[in-house]
Amino acid sequence: MKLNKVAMSVLTSGMLVSMMGAGMTVSAHSVAKHVSAASIKYPVVIQTAVYTGKQDGKKGWPEFAPAFFAAPANSRVELVIHSYDDGPAAVTGNNYAVKGTIGGYELVDGKKVKTIPAKNVAHTITIPGMNLNIPIPPKTGNEQYVTVVAYFNTGKAGNYPWQCMAACGSGSSGWTGAMSTNGWMKGTFSVYNQ
Ligand SMILES: [Cu+2]
């Protein structure tokens, strides 16, 4: 009967994995409470979207919604971005390159890329304190939005400011308006202790 119990527990964890694989919702937060952070196998999923000024009702003000994020310390994050913007903006420095993600890549409409042509960056999520850069290309003509997915690990707790590094705002530089306003093209990534 001892054997049965072992087989049963193997079956149960196997079933859990296949249930999770099938897309059943399992709260990463509740998992994190019972398992040490280093052993978390499933990421904390964070979703955001980039809306155009036309969509959000403020002309010339593209917007990340939400622009404030939170995840536990030392956990794995899957960041999913849907961007409705179809126009590129001048990107600063080498922020067209993916930086700090697991494997050094991001998925653009499901395709692994490590960099985007500098002329083809619409927005970025750049978090200097987390050594992270996630460039976002414009959506193409035949899609509603482009999907960018990035996986990364959070480090220690803290409030890390992020900023879009593609001049998508107002003014002659493109760096005022949405670019210089919290909740639009900049915000905070809060990493907290459980
Ligand atoms: Cu932007």
PDB file of C-alpha atoms and ligand atoms in Angstrom:
ATOM      1  CA  MET A   1       0.000   0.000   0.000  1.00  0.00           C
ATOM      2  CA  LYS A   2       2.998   2.228   0.549  1.00  0.00           C
ATOM      3  CA  LEU A   3       3.728   1.894  -3.166  1.00  0.00           C
ATOM      4  CA  ASN A   4       0.242   3.110  -4.015  1.00  0.00           C
ATOM      5  CA  LYS A   5       0.751   6.235  -1.971  1.00  0.00           C
ATOM      6  CA  VAL A   6       3.988   7.038  -3.800  1.00  0.00           C
ATOM      7  CA  ALA A   7       2.369   6.449  -7.167  1.00  0.00           C
ATOM      8  CA  MET A   8      -0.553   8.606  -6.108  1.00  0.00           C
ATOM      9  CA  SER A   9       1.615  11.568  -5.165  1.00  0.00           C
ATOM     10  CA  VAL A  10       3.547  11.312  -8.442  1.00  0.00           C
ATOM     11  CA  LEU A  11       0.276  11.258 -10.335  1.00  0.00           C
ATOM     12  CA  THR A  12      -1.007  14.273  -8.444  1.00  0.00           C
ATOM     13  CA  SER A  13       1.988  16.475  -9.157  1.00  0.00           C
ATOM     14  CA  GLY A  14       1.995  15.286 -12.768  1.00  0.00           C
ATOM     15  CA  MET A  15      -1.657  16.242 -13.056  1.00  0.00           C
ATOM     16  CA  LEU A  16      -0.970  19.654 -11.553  1.00  0.00           C
ATOM     17  CA  VAL A  17       1.764  20.304 -14.114  1.00  0.00           C
ATOM     18  CA  SER A  18      -0.470  19.273 -16.993  1.00  0.00           C
ATOM     19  CA  MET A  19      -3.344  21.372 -15.632  1.00  0.00           C
ATOM     20  CA  MET A  20      -1.073  24.394 -15.409  1.00  0.00           C
ATOM     21  CA  GLY A  21       0.284  23.653 -18.862  1.00  0.00           C
ATOM     22  CA  ALA A  22      -3.270  23.620 -20.145  1.00  0.00           C
ATOM     23  CA  GLY A  23      -3.617  27.222 -19.030  1.00  0.00           C
ATOM     24  CA  MET A  24      -5.490  26.840 -15.767  1.00  0.00           C
ATOM     25  CA  THR A  25      -5.031  29.834 -13.553  1.00  0.00           C
ATOM     26  CA  VAL A  26      -2.827  29.191 -10.560  1.00  0.00           C
ATOM     27  CA  SER A  27      -1.991  32.234  -8.515  1.00  0.00           C
ATOM     28  CA  ALA A  28       1.749  32.795  -8.466  1.00  0.00           C
ATOM     29  CA  HIS A  29       1.276  34.785  -5.280  1.00  0.00           C
ATOM     30  CA  SER A  30      -0.292  31.860  -3.436  1.00  0.00           C
ATOM     31  CA  VAL A  31       2.402  29.535  -4.772  1.00  0.00           C
ATOM     32  CA  ALA A  32       5.053  31.963  -3.618  1.00  0.00           C
ATOM     33  CA  LYS A  33       3.717  31.943  -0.057  1.00  0.00           C
ATOM     34  CA  HIS A  34       4.371  28.238   0.324  1.00  0.00           C
ATOM     35  CA  VAL A  35       7.493  27.702  -1.739  1.00  0.00           C
ATOM     36  CA  SER A  36      10.839  29.422  -1.441  1.00  0.00           C
ATOM     37  CA  ALA A  37      11.248  32.085  -4.103  1.00  0.00           C
ATOM     38  CA  ALA A  38      14.159  30.357  -5.799  1.00  0.00           C
ATOM     39  CA  SER A  39      12.050  27.289  -6.530  1.00  0.00           C
ATOM     40  CA  ILE A  40       9.138  29.057  -8.222  1.00  0.00           C
ATOM     41  CA  LYS A  41       8.679  27.376 -11.565  1.00  0.00           C
ATOM     42  CA  TYR A  42       5.808  29.442 -12.861  1.00  0.00           C
ATOM     43  CA  PRO A  43       6.125  33.144 -13.554  1.00  0.00           C
ATOM     44  CA  VAL A  44       4.144  36.042 -12.223  1.00  0.00           C
ATOM     45  CA  VAL A  45       2.279  37.239 -15.296  1.00  0.00           C
ATOM     46  CA  ILE A  46       2.024  41.007 -15.705  1.00  0.00           C
ATOM     47  CA  GLN A  47       0.033  42.490 -18.553  1.00  0.00           C
ATOM     48  CA  THR A  48       0.072  46.017 -19.896  1.00  0.00           C
ATOM     49  CA  ALA A  49      -0.869  47.779 -23.100  1.00  0.00           C
ATOM     50  CA  VAL A  50       0.277  50.817 -25.051  1.00  0.00           C
ATOM     51  CA  TYR A  51      -2.601  52.944 -26.303  1.00  0.00           C
ATOM     52  CA  THR A  52      -2.296  55.776 -28.797  1.00  0.00           C
ATOM     53  CA  GLY A  53      -3.375  59.350 -28.017  1.00  0.00           C
ATOM     54  CA  LYS A  54      -6.326  58.765 -30.289  1.00  0.00           C
ATOM     55  CA  GLN A  55      -7.405  55.826 -28.147  1.00  0.00           C
ATOM     56  CA  ASP A  56      -6.823  57.391 -24.733  1.00  0.00           C
ATOM     57  CA  GLY A  57      -8.402  60.706 -25.746  1.00  0.00           C
ATOM     58  CA  LYS A  58      -5.308  62.865 -25.261  1.00  0.00           C
ATOM     59  CA  LYS A  59      -3.817  63.775 -28.618  1.00  0.00           C
ATOM     60  CA  GLY A  60      -0.057  63.203 -28.825  1.00  0.00           C
ATOM     61  CA  TRP A  61      -0.053  61.332 -25.514  1.00  0.00           C
ATOM     62  CA  PRO A  62       0.532  57.613 -25.992  1.00  0.00           C
ATOM     63  CA  GLU A  63       0.005  55.734 -22.745  1.00  0.00           C
ATOM     64  CA  PHE A  64       1.068  52.575 -20.977  1.00  0.00           C
ATOM     65  CA  ALA A  65      -1.924  51.245 -19.063  1.00  0.00           C
ATOM     66  CA  PRO A  66      -1.107  50.176 -16.474  1.00  0.00           C
ATOM     67  CA  ALA A  67       2.243  51.942 -15.969  1.00  0.00           C
ATOM     68  CA  PHE A  68       2.809  50.752 -12.404  1.00  0.00           C
ATOM     69  CA  PHE A  69       3.860  47.173 -11.825  1.00  0.00           C
ATOM     70  CA  ALA A  70       4.597  44.961  -8.834  1.00  0.00           C
ATOM     71  CA  ALA A  71       6.107  41.515  -8.276  1.00  0.00           C
ATOM     72  CA  PRO A  72       7.716  39.637  -5.387  1.00  0.00           C
ATOM     73  CA  ALA A  73      11.480  39.779  -4.927  1.00  0.00           C
ATOM     74  CA  ASN A  74      13.537  37.018  -6.551  1.00  0.00           C
ATOM     75  CA  SER A  75      10.673  35.795  -8.689  1.00  0.00           C
ATOM     76  CA  ARG A  76      10.231  35.145 -12.370  1.00  0.00           C
ATOM     77  CA  VAL A  77       8.078  37.580 -14.325  1.00  0.00           C
ATOM     78  CA  GLU A  78       6.381  37.112 -17.668  1.00  0.00           C
ATOM     79  CA  LEU A  79       5.630  40.605 -18.940  1.00  0.00           C
ATOM     80  CA  VAL A  80       3.065  40.712 -21.739  1.00  0.00           C
ATOM     81  CA  ILE A  81       2.687  43.974 -23.670  1.00  0.00           C
ATOM     82  CA  HIS A  82       0.058  44.679 -26.306  1.00  0.00           C
ATOM     83  CA  SER A  83       0.922  47.836 -28.245  1.00  0.00           C
ATOM     84  CA  TYR A  84      -1.612  49.501 -30.517  1.00  0.00           C
ATOM     85  CA  ASP A  85       0.865  52.126 -31.706  1.00  0.00           C
ATOM     86  CA  ASP A  86       1.877  51.934 -35.354  1.00  0.00           C
ATOM     87  CA  GLY A  87       4.569  54.632 -35.512  1.00  0.00           C
ATOM     88  CA  PRO A  88       8.259  54.556 -34.565  1.00  0.00           C
ATOM     89  CA  ALA A  89      10.022  57.215 -32.471  1.00  0.00           C
ATOM     90  CA  ALA A  90      13.692  58.179 -32.062  1.00  0.00           C
ATOM     91  CA  VAL A  91      15.221  55.780 -29.570  1.00  0.00           C
ATOM     92  CA  THR A  92      18.002  56.913 -27.244  1.00  0.00           C
ATOM     93  CA  GLY A  93      21.367  55.119 -27.185  1.00  0.00           C
ATOM     94  CA  ASN A  94      21.231  51.366 -27.687  1.00  0.00           C
ATOM     95  CA  ASN A  95      17.774  50.950 -26.212  1.00  0.00           C
ATOM     96  CA  TYR A  96      16.720  49.155 -29.378  1.00  0.00           C
ATOM     97  CA  ALA A  97      18.524  46.103 -27.922  1.00  0.00           C
ATOM     98  CA  VAL A  98      16.900  43.696 -25.468  1.00  0.00           C
ATOM     99  CA  LYS A  99      18.734  43.681 -22.149  1.00  0.00           C
ATOM    100  CA  GLY A 100      18.451  41.788 -18.883  1.00  0.00           C
ATOM    101  CA  THR A 101      15.805  39.230 -19.867  1.00  0.00           C
ATOM    102  CA  ILE A 102      16.181  35.489 -19.383  1.00  0.00           C
ATOM    103  CA  GLY A 103      18.082  34.274 -22.443  1.00  0.00           C
ATOM    104  CA  GLY A 104      18.612  37.873 -23.585  1.00  0.00           C
ATOM    105  CA  TYR A 105      15.589  37.802 -25.882  1.00  0.00           C
ATOM    106  CA  GLU A 106      11.984  38.925 -26.064  1.00  0.00           C
ATOM    107  CA  LEU A 107       9.136  37.509 -28.138  1.00  0.00           C
ATOM    108  CA  VAL A 108       7.662  39.813 -30.782  1.00  0.00           C
ATOM    109  CA  ASP A 109       4.437  38.255 -32.021  1.00  0.00           C
ATOM    110  CA  GLY A 110       5.878  34.944 -30.867  1.00  0.00           C
ATOM    111  CA  LYS A 111       9.241  35.367 -32.590  1.00  0.00           C
ATOM    112  CA  LYS A 112      12.430  35.460 -30.494  1.00  0.00           C
ATOM    113  CA  VAL A 113      14.451  38.636 -31.040  1.00  0.00           C
ATOM    114  CA  LYS A 114      17.452  40.095 -29.226  1.00  0.00           C
ATOM    115  CA  THR A 115      17.342  43.467 -30.923  1.00  0.00           C
ATOM    116  CA  ILE A 116      15.018  45.609 -33.014  1.00  0.00           C
ATOM    117  CA  PRO A 117      16.224  47.946 -35.780  1.00  0.00           C
ATOM    118  CA  ALA A 118      16.801  51.364 -34.181  1.00  0.00           C
ATOM    119  CA  LYS A 119      14.470  52.966 -36.739  1.00  0.00           C
ATOM    120  CA  ASN A 120      11.714  50.555 -35.818  1.00  0.00           C
ATOM    121  CA  VAL A 121      11.233  51.207 -32.102  1.00  0.00           C
ATOM    122  CA  ALA A 122       7.928  52.726 -30.982  1.00  0.00           C
ATOM    123  CA  HIS A 123       8.405  52.494 -27.193  1.00  0.00           C
ATOM    124  CA  THR A 124      10.538  50.807 -24.592  1.00  0.00           C
ATOM    125  CA  ILE A 125      10.217  49.733 -21.017  1.00  0.00           C
ATOM    126  CA  THR A 126      13.641  50.608 -19.670  1.00  0.00           C
ATOM    127  CA  ILE A 127      14.356  49.926 -16.001  1.00  0.00           C
ATOM    128  CA  PRO A 128      17.935  50.999 -15.203  1.00  0.00           C
ATOM    129  CA  GLY A 129      17.749  49.726 -11.604  1.00  0.00           C
ATOM    130  CA  MET A 130      16.883  46.243 -12.837  1.00  0.00           C
ATOM    131  CA  ASN A 131      19.313  46.419 -15.773  1.00  0.00           C
ATOM    132  CA  LEU A 132      16.355  45.734 -18.058  1.00  0.00           C
ATOM    133  CA  ASN A 133      15.433  47.001 -21.511  1.00  0.00           C
ATOM    134  CA  ILE A 134      12.414  45.844 -23.488  1.00  0.00           C
ATOM    135  CA  PRO A 135      12.004  47.559 -26.880  1.00  0.00           C
ATOM    136  CA  ILE A 136       8.604  47.548 -28.587  1.00  0.00           C
ATOM    137  CA  PRO A 137       8.229  47.862 -32.370  1.00  0.00           C
ATOM    138  CA  PRO A 138       5.220  49.494 -34.038  1.00  0.00           C
ATOM    139  CA  LYS A 139       2.342  47.182 -34.803  1.00  0.00           C
ATOM    140  CA  THR A 140       2.158  46.122 -38.408  1.00  0.00           C
ATOM    141  CA  GLY A 141      -0.669  47.128 -40.729  1.00  0.00           C
ATOM    142  CA  ASN A 142      -2.469  43.836 -40.585  1.00  0.00           C
ATOM    143  CA  GLU A 143      -2.637  43.312 -36.840  1.00  0.00           C
ATOM    144  CA  GLN A 144      -4.674  45.007 -34.121  1.00  0.00           C
ATOM    145  CA  TYR A 145      -1.652  45.226 -31.840  1.00  0.00           C
ATOM    146  CA  VAL A 146       1.875  43.871 -31.631  1.00  0.00           C
ATOM    147  CA  THR A 147       2.537  41.505 -28.737  1.00  0.00           C
ATOM    148  CA  VAL A 148       5.867  41.669 -26.900  1.00  0.00           C
ATOM    149  CA  VAL A 149       6.591  39.106 -24.185  1.00  0.00           C
ATOM    150  CA  ALA A 150       9.669  39.199 -21.957  1.00  0.00           C
ATOM    151  CA  TYR A 151      10.770  36.913 -19.141  1.00  0.00           C
ATOM    152  CA  PHE A 152      13.008  38.173 -16.374  1.00  0.00           C
ATOM    153  CA  ASN A 153      13.825  37.634 -12.731  1.00  0.00           C
ATOM    154  CA  THR A 154      13.236  40.281 -10.133  1.00  0.00           C
ATOM    155  CA  GLY A 155      16.101  40.854  -7.748  1.00  0.00           C
ATOM    156  CA  LYS A 156      15.876  42.425  -4.351  1.00  0.00           C
ATOM    157  CA  ALA A 157      13.006  44.534  -3.103  1.00  0.00           C
ATOM    158  CA  GLY A 158      12.801  48.174  -4.080  1.00  0.00           C
ATOM    159  CA  ASN A 159      10.888  50.687  -6.159  1.00  0.00           C
ATOM    160  CA  TYR A 160      12.493  50.830  -9.589  1.00  0.00           C
ATOM    161  CA  PRO A 161      11.518  53.697 -11.892  1.00  0.00           C
ATOM    162  CA  TRP A 162      11.065  52.849 -15.561  1.00  0.00           C
ATOM    163  CA  GLN A 163      11.037  55.167 -18.565  1.00  0.00           C
ATOM    164  CA  CYS A 164      10.220  54.782 -22.259  1.00  0.00           C
ATOM    165  CA  MET A 165      13.394  55.682 -24.141  1.00  0.00           C
ATOM    166  CA  ALA A 166      11.821  56.355 -27.544  1.00  0.00           C
ATOM    167  CA  ALA A 167      10.881  60.017 -27.949  1.00  0.00           C
ATOM    168  CA  CYS A 168       7.147  59.442 -28.367  1.00  0.00           C
ATOM    169  CA  GLY A 169       5.953  62.486 -26.406  1.00  0.00           C
ATOM    170  CA  SER A 170       5.360  66.132 -27.260  1.00  0.00           C
ATOM    171  CA  GLY A 171       7.536  69.181 -27.844  1.00  0.00           C
ATOM    172  CA  SER A 172      10.312  69.556 -30.381  1.00  0.00           C
ATOM    173  CA  SER A 173      12.338  66.824 -28.685  1.00  0.00           C
ATOM    174  CA  GLY A 174       9.423  64.469 -28.231  1.00  0.00           C
ATOM    175  CA  TRP A 175      10.476  64.193 -24.601  1.00  0.00           C
ATOM    176  CA  THR A 176       7.787  66.258 -22.896  1.00  0.00           C
ATOM    177  CA  GLY A 177       4.118  65.424 -22.319  1.00  0.00           C
ATOM    178  CA  ALA A 178       3.627  61.678 -21.976  1.00  0.00           C
ATOM    179  CA  MET A 179       7.381  61.063 -21.853  1.00  0.00           C
ATOM    180  CA  SER A 180       7.868  63.133 -18.726  1.00  0.00           C
ATOM    181  CA  THR A 181       4.651  62.206 -16.913  1.00  0.00           C
ATOM    182  CA  ASN A 182       4.303  59.335 -14.457  1.00  0.00           C
ATOM    183  CA  GLY A 183       1.574  56.911 -15.472  1.00  0.00           C
ATOM    184  CA  TRP A 184       2.080  57.535 -19.194  1.00  0.00           C
ATOM    185  CA  MET A 185       5.544  56.791 -20.593  1.00  0.00           C
ATOM    186  CA  LYS A 186       7.159  56.310 -17.225  1.00  0.00           C
ATOM    187  CA  GLY A 187       6.239  54.661 -13.974  1.00  0.00           C
ATOM    188  CA  THR A 188       7.499  52.354 -11.280  1.00  0.00           C
ATOM    189  CA  PHE A 189       8.202  48.646 -10.960  1.00  0.00           C
ATOM    190  CA  SER A 190       7.806  47.735  -7.298  1.00  0.00           C
ATOM    191  CA  VAL A 191       9.610  44.633  -6.101  1.00  0.00           C
ATOM    192  CA  TYR A 192       8.419  43.611  -2.681  1.00  0.00           C
ATOM    193  CA  ASN A 193       9.356  41.076  -0.012  1.00  0.00           C
ATOM    194  CA  GLN A 194       6.672  38.460   0.663  1.00  0.00           C
TER     195      GLN A 194
HETATM  196 CU    CU B   1       6.957  55.694 -25.562  1.00  0.00          CU
END
